[in-house]
Amino acid sequence: QQPTVKATEVLTWDCESAVHKPESITLTCADGGWSLQKITWTSWTEKGAEGTGTFRENLCKPDCADGEIVQAKVKVKLSDLTSYNGKFLLKTVDIVTPDGKDFPWGRSGMNTWNVMEFTEGAER
C-alpha cells in the first residue's frame, strides 16, 4: 500500500535531477537528442500528471552534430509513482500526438519512456 503523498511532494526525473512540474524533460540523457519542451501541466497528483508540450528530436542525419532538429506538439502523461531515496517520483512518461497519428518525420505518434532508467540501472 502506497503511503499518502501530497501533490506538492510528487516529483519526476530529468536525467540527474528530481523535479516538480518541470517545464522540460530530457528523454535521452546521453546526447540530449530527444526532449520535451515548453510543458504546461493541467493536472499533477500522486496518481499521475497530464499536460501538453513540444517533443523535440535530433534526426542525426548526416550525423548528430549536424542533424536536423524536428519538433511537434504532444500530449504528455506521467504515471507509475515510485519511491526512491525518500522521494516520490512519477517514472513513466507517455507522449501522443494530438491526433494520434505518426509524427510528420515518420516516428510513431505514441511513445513511452522510463525517465528513471539510468538512475535505477546505476544502483546495481
mmCIF file of N, CA, C and O in Angstrom, residues 2-99:
data_model
loop_
_atom_site.group_PDB
_atom_site.id
_atom_site.type_symbol
_atom_site.label_atom_id
_atom_site.label_comp_id
_atom_site.label_asym_id
_atom_site.label_seq_id
_atom_site.Cartn_x
_atom_site.Cartn_y
_atom_site.Cartn_z
ATOM 1 N N GLN A 2 0.551 2.185 -0.903
ATOM 2 C CA GLN A 2 1.318 3.424 -1.021
ATOM 3 C C GLN A 2 1.027 4.343 0.170
ATOM 4 O O GLN A 2 -0.112 4.465 0.598
ATOM 5 N N PRO A 3 2.036 4.992 0.710
ATOM 6 C CA PRO A 3 1.777 5.989 1.751
ATOM 7 C C PRO A 3 1.068 7.197 1.132
ATOM 8 O O PRO A 3 1.092 7.384 -0.071
ATOM 9 N N THR A 4 0.456 8.011 1.986
ATOM 10 C CA THR A 4 -0.205 9.210 1.496
ATOM 11 C C THR A 4 0.856 10.209 1.044
ATOM 12 O O THR A 4 1.796 10.511 1.781
ATOM 13 N N VAL A 5 0.708 10.686 -0.176
ATOM 14 C CA VAL A 5 1.665 11.624 -0.743
ATOM 15 C C VAL A 5 0.896 12.855 -1.213
ATOM 16 O O VAL A 5 -0.091 12.735 -1.913
ATOM 17 N N LYS A 6 1.364 14.024 -0.834
ATOM 18 C CA LYS A 6 0.746 15.264 -1.293
ATOM 19 C C LYS A 6 1.231 15.572 -2.705
ATOM 20 O O LYS A 6 2.371 15.261 -3.061
ATOM 21 N N ALA A 7 0.376 16.231 -3.486
ATOM 22 C CA ALA A 7 0.745 16.591 -4.856
ATOM 23 C C ALA A 7 2.022 17.430 -4.892
ATOM 24 O O ALA A 7 2.827 17.302 -5.811
ATOM 25 N N THR A 8 2.235 18.251 -3.872
ATOM 26 C CA THR A 8 3.435 19.096 -3.831
ATOM 27 C C THR A 8 4.708 18.288 -3.590
ATOM 28 O O THR A 8 5.808 18.776 -3.826
ATOM 29 N N GLU A 9 4.555 17.045 -3.124
ATOM 30 C CA GLU A 9 5.708 16.164 -2.882
ATOM 31 C C GLU A 9 6.007 15.265 -4.083
ATOM 32 O O GLU A 9 7.000 14.551 -4.085
ATOM 33 N N VAL A 10 5.126 15.279 -5.077
ATOM 34 C CA VAL A 10 5.288 14.414 -6.249
ATOM 35 C C VAL A 10 6.288 15.056 -7.207
ATOM 36 O O VAL A 10 6.155 16.218 -7.581
ATOM 37 N N LEU A 11 7.279 14.258 -7.593
ATOM 38 C CA LEU A 11 8.336 14.716 -8.492
ATOM 39 C C LEU A 11 8.387 13.809 -9.711
ATOM 40 O O LEU A 11 7.733 12.775 -9.759
ATOM 41 N N THR A 12 9.199 14.186 -10.680
ATOM 42 C CA THR A 12 9.568 13.286 -11.766
ATOM 43 C C THR A 12 11.069 13.449 -11.957
ATOM 44 O O THR A 12 11.713 14.211 -11.248
ATOM 45 N N TRP A 13 11.640 12.730 -12.893
ATOM 46 C CA TRP A 13 13.088 12.691 -13.053
ATOM 47 C C TRP A 13 13.469 13.326 -14.380
ATOM 48 O O TRP A 13 12.881 13.009 -15.405
ATOM 49 N N ASP A 14 14.448 14.226 -14.352
ATOM 50 C CA ASP A 14 15.012 14.807 -15.574
ATOM 51 C C ASP A 14 16.506 14.534 -15.550
ATOM 52 O O ASP A 14 17.272 15.275 -14.931
ATOM 53 N N CYS A 15 16.906 13.457 -16.159
ATOM 54 C CA CYS A 15 18.291 12.964 -16.185
ATOM 55 C C CYS A 15 18.837 12.753 -14.780
ATOM 56 O O CYS A 15 18.662 11.704 -14.229
ATOM 57 N N GLU A 16 19.481 13.740 -14.187
ATOM 58 C CA GLU A 16 20.084 13.537 -12.875
ATOM 59 C C GLU A 16 19.376 14.297 -11.768
ATOM 60 O O GLU A 16 19.887 14.372 -10.657
ATOM 61 N N SER A 17 18.214 14.865 -12.049
ATOM 62 C CA SER A 17 17.540 15.710 -11.063
ATOM 63 C C SER A 17 16.088 15.292 -10.843
ATOM 64 O O SER A 17 15.359 15.042 -11.801
ATOM 65 N N ALA A 18 15.689 15.242 -9.571
ATOM 66 C CA ALA A 18 14.282 15.045 -9.227
ATOM 67 C C ALA A 18 13.638 16.427 -9.262
ATOM 68 O O ALA A 18 14.130 17.356 -8.620
ATOM 69 N N VAL A 19 12.556 16.578 -10.041
ATOM 70 C CA VAL A 19 11.957 17.898 -10.258
ATOM 71 C C VAL A 19 10.440 17.850 -10.094
ATOM 72 O O VAL A 19 9.808 16.821 -10.329
ATOM 73 N N HIS A 20 9.872 18.988 -9.695
ATOM 74 C CA HIS A 20 8.426 19.140 -9.526
ATOM 75 C C HIS A 20 7.902 19.990 -10.678
ATOM 76 O O HIS A 20 8.387 21.104 -10.895
ATOM 77 N N LYS A 21 6.952 19.453 -11.422
ATOM 78 C CA LYS A 21 6.327 20.160 -12.551
ATOM 79 C C LYS A 21 7.363 20.802 -13.484
ATOM 80 O O LYS A 21 7.362 22.016 -13.703
ATOM 81 N N PRO A 22 8.251 20.003 -14.061
ATOM 82 C CA PRO A 22 9.290 20.592 -14.917
ATOM 83 C C PRO A 22 8.707 21.192 -16.198
ATOM 84 O O PRO A 22 7.710 20.705 -16.718
ATOM 85 N N GLU A 23 9.355 22.247 -16.689
ATOM 86 C CA GLU A 23 8.966 22.840 -17.967
ATOM 87 C C GLU A 23 9.565 22.064 -19.128
ATOM 88 O O GLU A 23 9.136 22.200 -20.265
ATOM 89 N N SER A 24 10.600 21.238 -18.837
ATOM 90 C CA SER A 24 11.208 20.398 -19.871
ATOM 91 C C SER A 24 11.720 19.114 -19.228
ATOM 92 O O SER A 24 12.024 19.086 -18.041
ATOM 93 N N ILE A 25 11.785 18.058 -20.040
ATOM 94 C CA ILE A 25 12.323 16.771 -19.608
ATOM 95 C C ILE A 25 13.184 16.238 -20.744
ATOM 96 O O ILE A 25 12.712 16.116 -21.874
ATOM 97 N N THR A 26 14.450 15.929 -20.459
ATOM 98 C CA THR A 26 15.327 15.318 -21.453
ATOM 99 C C THR A 26 15.082 13.819 -21.420
ATOM 100 O O THR A 26 15.177 13.195 -20.363
ATOM 101 N N LEU A 27 14.758 13.243 -22.575
ATOM 102 C CA LEU A 27 14.413 11.823 -22.640
ATOM 103 C C LEU A 27 15.623 10.948 -22.955
ATOM 104 O O LEU A 27 15.668 9.792 -22.555
ATOM 105 N N THR A 28 16.591 11.476 -23.674
ATOM 106 C CA THR A 28 17.829 10.742 -23.947
ATOM 107 C C THR A 28 18.970 11.530 -23.302
ATOM 108 O O THR A 28 19.501 12.458 -23.876
ATOM 109 N N CYS A 29 19.312 11.121 -22.079
ATOM 110 C CA CYS A 29 20.276 11.873 -21.276
ATOM 111 C C CYS A 29 21.694 11.836 -21.849
ATOM 112 O O CYS A 29 22.454 12.777 -21.669
ATOM 113 N N ALA A 30 22.052 10.779 -22.536
ATOM 114 C CA ALA A 30 23.422 10.654 -23.044
ATOM 115 C C ALA A 30 23.745 11.743 -24.066
ATOM 116 O O ALA A 30 24.826 12.325 -24.030
ATOM 117 N N ASP A 31 22.802 12.040 -24.974
ATOM 118 C CA ASP A 31 23.100 13.025 -26.020
ATOM 119 C C ASP A 31 22.085 14.160 -26.105
ATOM 120 O O ASP A 31 22.269 15.089 -26.883
ATOM 121 N N GLY A 32 21.025 14.103 -25.318
ATOM 122 C CA GLY A 32 20.028 15.168 -25.344
ATOM 123 C C GLY A 32 19.249 15.252 -26.642
ATOM 124 O O GLY A 32 18.615 16.256 -26.925
ATOM 125 N N GLY A 33 19.296 14.191 -27.431
ATOM 126 C CA GLY A 33 18.672 14.210 -28.756
ATOM 127 C C GLY A 33 17.158 14.225 -28.752
ATOM 128 O O GLY A 33 16.541 14.659 -29.729
ATOM 129 N N TRP A 34 16.541 13.720 -27.700
ATOM 130 C CA TRP A 34 15.079 13.716 -27.599
ATOM 131 C C TRP A 34 14.710 14.420 -26.305
ATOM 132 O O TRP A 34 15.268 14.122 -25.242
ATOM 133 N N SER A 35 13.750 15.326 -26.383
ATOM 134 C CA SER A 35 13.314 16.018 -25.173
ATOM 135 C C SER A 35 11.884 16.512 -25.318
ATOM 136 O O SER A 35 11.344 16.571 -26.419
ATOM 137 N N LEU A 36 11.315 16.836 -24.182
ATOM 138 C CA LEU A 36 10.017 17.505 -24.120
ATOM 139 C C LEU A 36 10.293 18.920 -23.654
ATOM 140 O O LEU A 36 11.020 19.128 -22.680
ATOM 141 N N GLN A 37 9.738 19.892 -24.342
ATOM 142 C CA GLN A 37 9.968 21.300 -24.046
ATOM 143 C C GLN A 37 8.637 22.013 -23.828
ATOM 144 O O GLN A 37 7.600 21.540 -24.294
ATOM 145 N N LYS A 38 8.696 23.173 -23.190
ATOM 146 C CA LYS A 38 7.523 24.044 -23.018
ATOM 147 C C LYS A 38 6.309 23.278 -22.494
ATOM 148 O O LYS A 38 5.207 23.416 -22.993
ATOM 149 N N ILE A 39 6.535 22.447 -21.453
ATOM 150 C CA ILE A 39 5.439 21.643 -20.897
ATOM 151 C C ILE A 39 4.553 22.524 -20.018
ATOM 152 O O ILE A 39 5.042 23.268 -19.176
ATOM 153 N N THR A 40 3.259 22.426 -20.238
ATOM 154 C CA THR A 40 2.258 23.072 -19.395
ATOM 155 C C THR A 40 1.446 21.954 -18.758
ATOM 156 O O THR A 40 0.824 21.157 -19.474
ATOM 157 N N TRP A 41 1.467 21.859 -17.431
ATOM 158 C CA TRP A 41 0.772 20.798 -16.716
ATOM 159 C C TRP A 41 -0.662 21.227 -16.406
ATOM 160 O O TRP A 41 -0.878 22.287 -15.833
ATOM 161 N N THR A 42 -1.639 20.400 -16.776
ATOM 162 C CA THR A 42 -3.040 20.682 -16.469
ATOM 163 C C THR A 42 -3.471 19.952 -15.206
ATOM 164 O O THR A 42 -4.429 20.359 -14.546
ATOM 165 N N SER A 43 -2.781 18.861 -14.849
ATOM 166 C CA SER A 43 -3.028 18.169 -13.587
ATOM 167 C C SER A 43 -1.714 17.585 -13.083
ATOM 168 O O SER A 43 -0.841 17.230 -13.873
ATOM 169 N N TRP A 44 -1.577 17.491 -11.739
ATOM 170 C CA TRP A 44 -0.342 16.969 -11.129
ATOM 171 C C TRP A 44 -0.723 16.410 -9.761
ATOM 172 O O TRP A 44 -0.966 17.168 -8.830
ATOM 173 N N THR A 45 -0.837 15.074 -9.652
ATOM 174 C CA THR A 45 -1.209 14.432 -8.397
ATOM 175 C C THR A 45 -0.355 13.194 -8.199
ATOM 176 O O THR A 45 0.436 12.817 -9.080
ATOM 177 N N GLU A 46 -0.546 12.516 -7.060
ATOM 178 C CA GLU A 46 0.183 11.270 -6.800
ATOM 179 C C GLU A 46 -0.257 10.158 -7.755
ATOM 180 O O GLU A 46 0.443 9.169 -7.932
ATOM 181 N N LYS A 47 -1.406 10.306 -8.396
ATOM 182 C CA LYS A 47 -1.888 9.292 -9.347
ATOM 183 C C LYS A 47 -1.306 9.488 -10.746
ATOM 184 O O LYS A 47 -1.341 8.594 -11.574
ATOM 185 N N GLY A 48 -0.755 10.676 -10.995
ATOM 186 C CA GLY A 48 -0.176 10.948 -12.299
ATOM 187 C C GLY A 48 -0.289 12.418 -12.646
ATOM 188 O O GLY A 48 -0.842 13.213 -11.885
ATOM 189 N N ALA A 49 0.226 12.761 -13.807
ATOM 190 C CA ALA A 49 0.209 14.144 -14.266
ATOM 191 C C ALA A 49 -0.094 14.164 -15.750
ATOM 192 O O ALA A 49 0.260 13.232 -16.483
ATOM 193 N N GLU A 50 -0.757 15.231 -16.181
ATOM 194 C CA GLU A 50 -1.070 15.386 -17.598
ATOM 195 C C GLU A 50 -0.810 16.815 -18.010
ATOM 196 O O GLU A 50 -0.978 17.741 -17.212
ATOM 197 N N GLY A 51 -0.417 16.963 -19.265
ATOM 198 C CA GLY A 51 -0.181 18.290 -19.796
ATOM 199 C C GLY A 51 0.069 18.236 -21.288
ATOM 200 O O GLY A 51 -0.160 17.209 -21.934
ATOM 201 N N THR A 52 0.565 19.345 -21.810
ATOM 202 C CA THR A 52 0.913 19.431 -23.224
ATOM 203 C C THR A 52 2.304 20.036 -23.331
ATOM 204 O O THR A 52 2.766 20.718 -22.411
ATOM 205 N N GLY A 53 2.951 19.771 -24.439
ATOM 206 C CA GLY A 53 4.284 20.306 -24.651
ATOM 207 C C GLY A 53 4.726 20.073 -26.080
ATOM 208 O O GLY A 53 3.920 19.740 -26.948
ATOM 209 N N THR A 54 6.019 20.225 -26.297
ATOM 210 C CA THR A 54 6.607 20.035 -27.617
ATOM 211 C C THR A 54 7.651 18.925 -27.526
ATOM 212 O O THR A 54 8.562 18.997 -26.696
ATOM 213 N N PHE A 55 7.507 17.895 -28.374
ATOM 214 C CA PHE A 55 8.514 16.836 -28.478
ATOM 215 C C PHE A 55 9.548 17.312 -29.485
ATOM 216 O O PHE A 55 9.211 17.744 -30.589
ATOM 217 N N ARG A 56 10.821 17.244 -29.093
ATOM 218 C CA ARG A 56 11.918 17.720 -29.933
ATOM 219 C C ARG A 56 12.867 16.546 -30.166
ATOM 220 O O ARG A 56 13.248 15.868 -29.219
ATOM 221 N N GLU A 57 13.229 16.330 -31.421
ATOM 222 C CA GLU A 57 14.111 15.210 -31.765
ATOM 223 C C GLU A 57 15.181 15.650 -32.757
ATOM 224 O O GLU A 57 14.892 16.334 -33.729
ATOM 225 N N ASN A 58 16.431 15.225 -32.478
ATOM 226 C CA ASN A 58 17.527 15.402 -33.427
ATOM 227 C C ASN A 58 17.535 14.164 -34.310
ATOM 228 O O ASN A 58 17.735 13.051 -33.823
ATOM 229 N N LEU A 59 17.327 14.351 -35.619
ATOM 230 C CA LEU A 59 17.276 13.206 -36.538
ATOM 231 C C LEU A 59 18.651 12.598 -36.805
ATOM 232 O O LEU A 59 18.747 11.516 -37.378
ATOM 233 N N CYS A 60 19.720 13.283 -36.409
ATOM 234 C CA CYS A 60 21.100 12.765 -36.533
ATOM 235 C C CYS A 60 21.454 12.355 -37.967
ATOM 236 O O CYS A 60 22.139 11.350 -38.182
ATOM 237 N N LYS A 61 20.998 13.105 -38.937
ATOM 238 C CA LYS A 61 21.370 12.867 -40.345
ATOM 239 C C LYS A 61 21.950 14.155 -40.890
ATOM 240 O O LYS A 61 21.299 15.190 -40.798
ATOM 241 N N PRO A 62 23.157 14.191 -41.408
ATOM 242 C CA PRO A 62 24.049 13.050 -41.654
ATOM 243 C C PRO A 62 24.696 12.514 -40.382
ATOM 244 O O PRO A 62 25.157 11.386 -40.331
ATOM 245 N N ASP A 63 24.761 13.336 -39.325
ATOM 246 C CA ASP A 63 25.278 12.887 -38.026
ATOM 247 C C ASP A 63 24.611 13.756 -36.966
ATOM 248 O O ASP A 63 23.936 14.728 -37.283
ATOM 249 N N CYS A 64 24.779 13.394 -35.707
ATOM 250 C CA CYS A 64 24.063 14.107 -34.643
ATOM 251 C C CYS A 64 24.522 15.556 -34.492
ATOM 252 O O CYS A 64 23.720 16.427 -34.168
ATOM 253 N N ALA A 65 25.803 15.823 -34.750
ATOM 254 C CA ALA A 65 26.308 17.194 -34.623
ATOM 255 C C ALA A 65 25.659 18.109 -35.658
ATOM 256 O O ALA A 65 25.425 19.291 -35.401
ATOM 257 N N ASP A 66 25.360 17.572 -36.829
ATOM 258 C CA ASP A 66 24.789 18.367 -37.922
ATOM 259 C C ASP A 66 23.350 17.969 -38.229
ATOM 260 O O ASP A 66 22.823 18.305 -39.283
ATOM 261 N N GLY A 67 22.728 17.235 -37.307
ATOM 262 C CA GLY A 67 21.398 16.709 -37.576
ATOM 263 C C GLY A 67 20.301 17.759 -37.552
ATOM 264 O O GLY A 67 20.386 18.763 -36.847
ATOM 265 N N GLU A 68 19.262 17.506 -38.333
ATOM 266 C CA GLU A 68 18.090 18.374 -38.352
ATOM 267 C C GLU A 68 17.297 18.169 -37.061
ATOM 268 O O GLU A 68 17.096 17.043 -36.613
ATOM 269 N N ILE A 69 16.858 19.277 -36.452
ATOM 270 C CA ILE A 69 16.014 19.220 -35.259
ATOM 271 C C ILE A 69 14.565 19.370 -35.721
ATOM 272 O O ILE A 69 14.225 20.337 -36.409
ATOM 273 N N VAL A 70 13.746 18.397 -35.360
ATOM 274 C CA VAL A 70 12.322 18.459 -35.694
ATOM 275 C C VAL A 70 11.537 18.516 -34.399
ATOM 276 O O VAL A 70 12.004 18.051 -33.355
ATOM 277 N N GLN A 71 10.340 19.089 -34.451
ATOM 278 C CA GLN A 71 9.533 19.159 -33.248
ATOM 279 C C GLN A 71 8.060 19.204 -33.598
ATOM 280 O O GLN A 71 7.699 19.572 -34.713
ATOM 281 N N ALA A 72 7.247 18.792 -32.626
ATOM 282 C CA ALA A 72 5.803 18.778 -32.819
ATOM 283 C C ALA A 72 5.119 18.822 -31.461
ATOM 284 O O ALA A 72 5.676 18.379 -30.452
ATOM 285 N N LYS A 73 3.908 19.345 -31.434
ATOM 286 C CA LYS A 73 3.104 19.397 -30.205
ATOM 287 C C LYS A 73 2.702 17.985 -29.801
ATOM 288 O O LYS A 73 2.451 17.133 -30.646
ATOM 289 N N VAL A 74 2.633 17.746 -28.482
ATOM 290 C CA VAL A 74 2.237 16.438 -27.953
ATOM 291 C C VAL A 74 1.432 16.614 -26.664
ATOM 292 O O VAL A 74 1.516 17.636 -26.000
ATOM 293 N N LYS A 75 0.686 15.566 -26.337
ATOM 294 C CA LYS A 75 0.081 15.428 -25.017
ATOM 295 C C LYS A 75 1.072 14.634 -24.190
ATOM 296 O O LYS A 75 1.637 13.649 -24.669
ATOM 297 N N VAL A 76 1.290 15.044 -22.943
ATOM 298 C CA VAL A 76 2.266 14.413 -22.058
ATOM 299 C C VAL A 76 1.526 13.830 -20.856
ATOM 300 O O VAL A 76 0.661 14.481 -20.280
ATOM 301 N N LYS A 77 1.891 12.596 -20.496
ATOM 302 C CA LYS A 77 1.283 11.959 -19.327
ATOM 303 C C LYS A 77 2.383 11.299 -18.511
ATOM 304 O O LYS A 77 3.235 10.598 -19.065
ATOM 305 N N LEU A 78 2.387 11.523 -17.202
ATOM 306 C CA LEU A 78 3.316 10.859 -16.287
ATOM 307 C C LEU A 78 2.523 9.913 -15.402
ATOM 308 O O LEU A 78 1.400 10.235 -14.999
ATOM 309 N N SER A 79 3.118 8.743 -15.094
ATOM 310 C CA SER A 79 2.428 7.760 -14.248
ATOM 311 C C SER A 79 3.451 6.923 -13.498
ATOM 312 O O SER A 79 4.650 7.155 -13.598
ATOM 313 N N ASP A 80 2.979 5.917 -12.781
ATOM 314 C CA ASP A 80 3.814 4.963 -12.041
ATOM 315 C C ASP A 80 4.591 5.617 -10.900
ATOM 316 O O ASP A 80 5.819 5.680 -10.917
ATOM 317 N N LEU A 81 3.868 6.090 -9.884
ATOM 318 C CA LEU A 81 4.510 6.685 -8.717
ATOM 319 C C LEU A 81 5.428 5.648 -8.063
ATOM 320 O O LEU A 81 5.033 4.529 -7.793
ATOM 321 N N THR A 82 6.676 6.043 -7.842
ATOM 322 C CA THR A 82 7.711 5.163 -7.326
ATOM 323 C C THR A 82 8.439 5.865 -6.184
ATOM 324 O O THR A 82 8.726 7.057 -6.267
ATOM 325 N N SER A 83 8.749 5.111 -5.133
ATOM 326 C CA SER A 83 9.521 5.657 -4.029
ATOM 327 C C SER A 83 11.005 5.429 -4.327
ATOM 328 O O SER A 83 11.411 4.328 -4.695
ATOM 329 N N TYR A 84 11.819 6.484 -4.182
ATOM 330 C CA TYR A 84 13.248 6.385 -4.461
ATOM 331 C C TYR A 84 13.985 7.352 -3.534
ATOM 332 O O TYR A 84 13.749 8.564 -3.583
ATOM 333 N N ASN A 85 14.853 6.832 -2.691
ATOM 334 C CA ASN A 85 15.654 7.659 -1.765
ATOM 335 C C ASN A 85 14.798 8.644 -0.972
ATOM 336 O O ASN A 85 15.163 9.815 -0.826
ATOM 337 N N GLY A 86 13.639 8.176 -0.493
ATOM 338 C CA GLY A 86 12.789 9.026 0.321
ATOM 339 C C GLY A 86 11.932 10.015 -0.454
ATOM 340 O O GLY A 86 11.222 10.818 0.140
ATOM 341 N N LYS A 87 12.027 9.961 -1.785
ATOM 342 C CA LYS A 87 11.227 10.855 -2.628
ATOM 343 C C LYS A 87 10.205 10.024 -3.394
ATOM 344 O O LYS A 87 10.353 8.812 -3.543
ATOM 345 N N PHE A 88 9.166 10.686 -3.893
ATOM 346 C CA PHE A 88 8.137 10.014 -4.682
ATOM 347 C C PHE A 88 8.151 10.587 -6.085
ATOM 348 O O PHE A 88 7.957 11.793 -6.276
ATOM 349 N N LEU A 89 8.399 9.704 -7.050
ATOM 350 C CA LEU A 89 8.589 10.150 -8.425
ATOM 351 C C LEU A 89 7.662 9.409 -9.386
ATOM 352 O O LEU A 89 7.476 8.196 -9.289
ATOM 353 N N LEU A 90 7.117 10.167 -10.339
ATOM 354 C CA LEU A 90 6.377 9.577 -11.449
ATOM 355 C C LEU A 90 7.428 9.200 -12.486
ATOM 356 O O LEU A 90 8.149 10.058 -12.979
ATOM 357 N N LYS A 91 7.553 7.895 -12.772
ATOM 358 C CA LYS A 91 8.697 7.464 -13.570
ATOM 359 C C LYS A 91 8.391 7.152 -15.034
ATOM 360 O O LYS A 91 9.310 7.042 -15.832
ATOM 361 N N THR A 92 7.118 6.990 -15.395
ATOM 362 C CA THR A 92 6.806 6.660 -16.783
ATOM 363 C C THR A 92 6.203 7.871 -17.477
ATOM 364 O O THR A 92 5.261 8.467 -16.974
ATOM 365 N N VAL A 93 6.786 8.251 -18.601
ATOM 366 C CA VAL A 93 6.234 9.352 -19.400
ATOM 367 C C VAL A 93 5.732 8.771 -20.727
ATOM 368 O O VAL A 93 6.419 7.982 -21.366
ATOM 369 N N ASP A 94 4.515 9.140 -21.062
ATOM 370 C CA ASP A 94 3.912 8.769 -22.341
ATOM 371 C C ASP A 94 3.643 10.044 -23.113
ATOM 372 O O ASP A 94 3.179 11.036 -22.534
ATOM 373 N N ILE A 95 3.937 10.010 -24.405
ATOM 374 C CA ILE A 95 3.555 11.135 -25.250
ATOM 375 C C ILE A 95 2.724 10.599 -26.407
ATOM 376 O O ILE A 95 2.901 9.462 -26.854
ATOM 377 N N VAL A 96 1.816 11.434 -26.874
ATOM 378 C CA VAL A 96 0.998 11.086 -28.035
ATOM 379 C C VAL A 96 0.717 12.386 -28.792
ATOM 380 O O VAL A 96 0.538 13.443 -28.187
ATOM 381 N N THR A 97 0.723 12.299 -30.117
ATOM 382 C CA THR A 97 0.391 13.472 -30.915
ATOM 383 C C THR A 97 -1.079 13.808 -30.679
ATOM 384 O O THR A 97 -1.879 12.920 -30.358
ATOM 385 N N PRO A 98 -1.471 15.071 -30.821
ATOM 386 C CA PRO A 98 -2.861 15.455 -30.567
ATOM 387 C C PRO A 98 -3.884 14.649 -31.374
ATOM 388 O O PRO A 98 -4.961 14.346 -30.864
ATOM 389 N N ASP A 99 -3.531 14.269 -32.603
ATOM 390 C CA ASP A 99 -4.477 13.499 -33.437
ATOM 391 C C ASP A 99 -4.209 11.995 -33.395
ATOM 392 O O ASP A 99 -4.901 11.221 -34.040
#
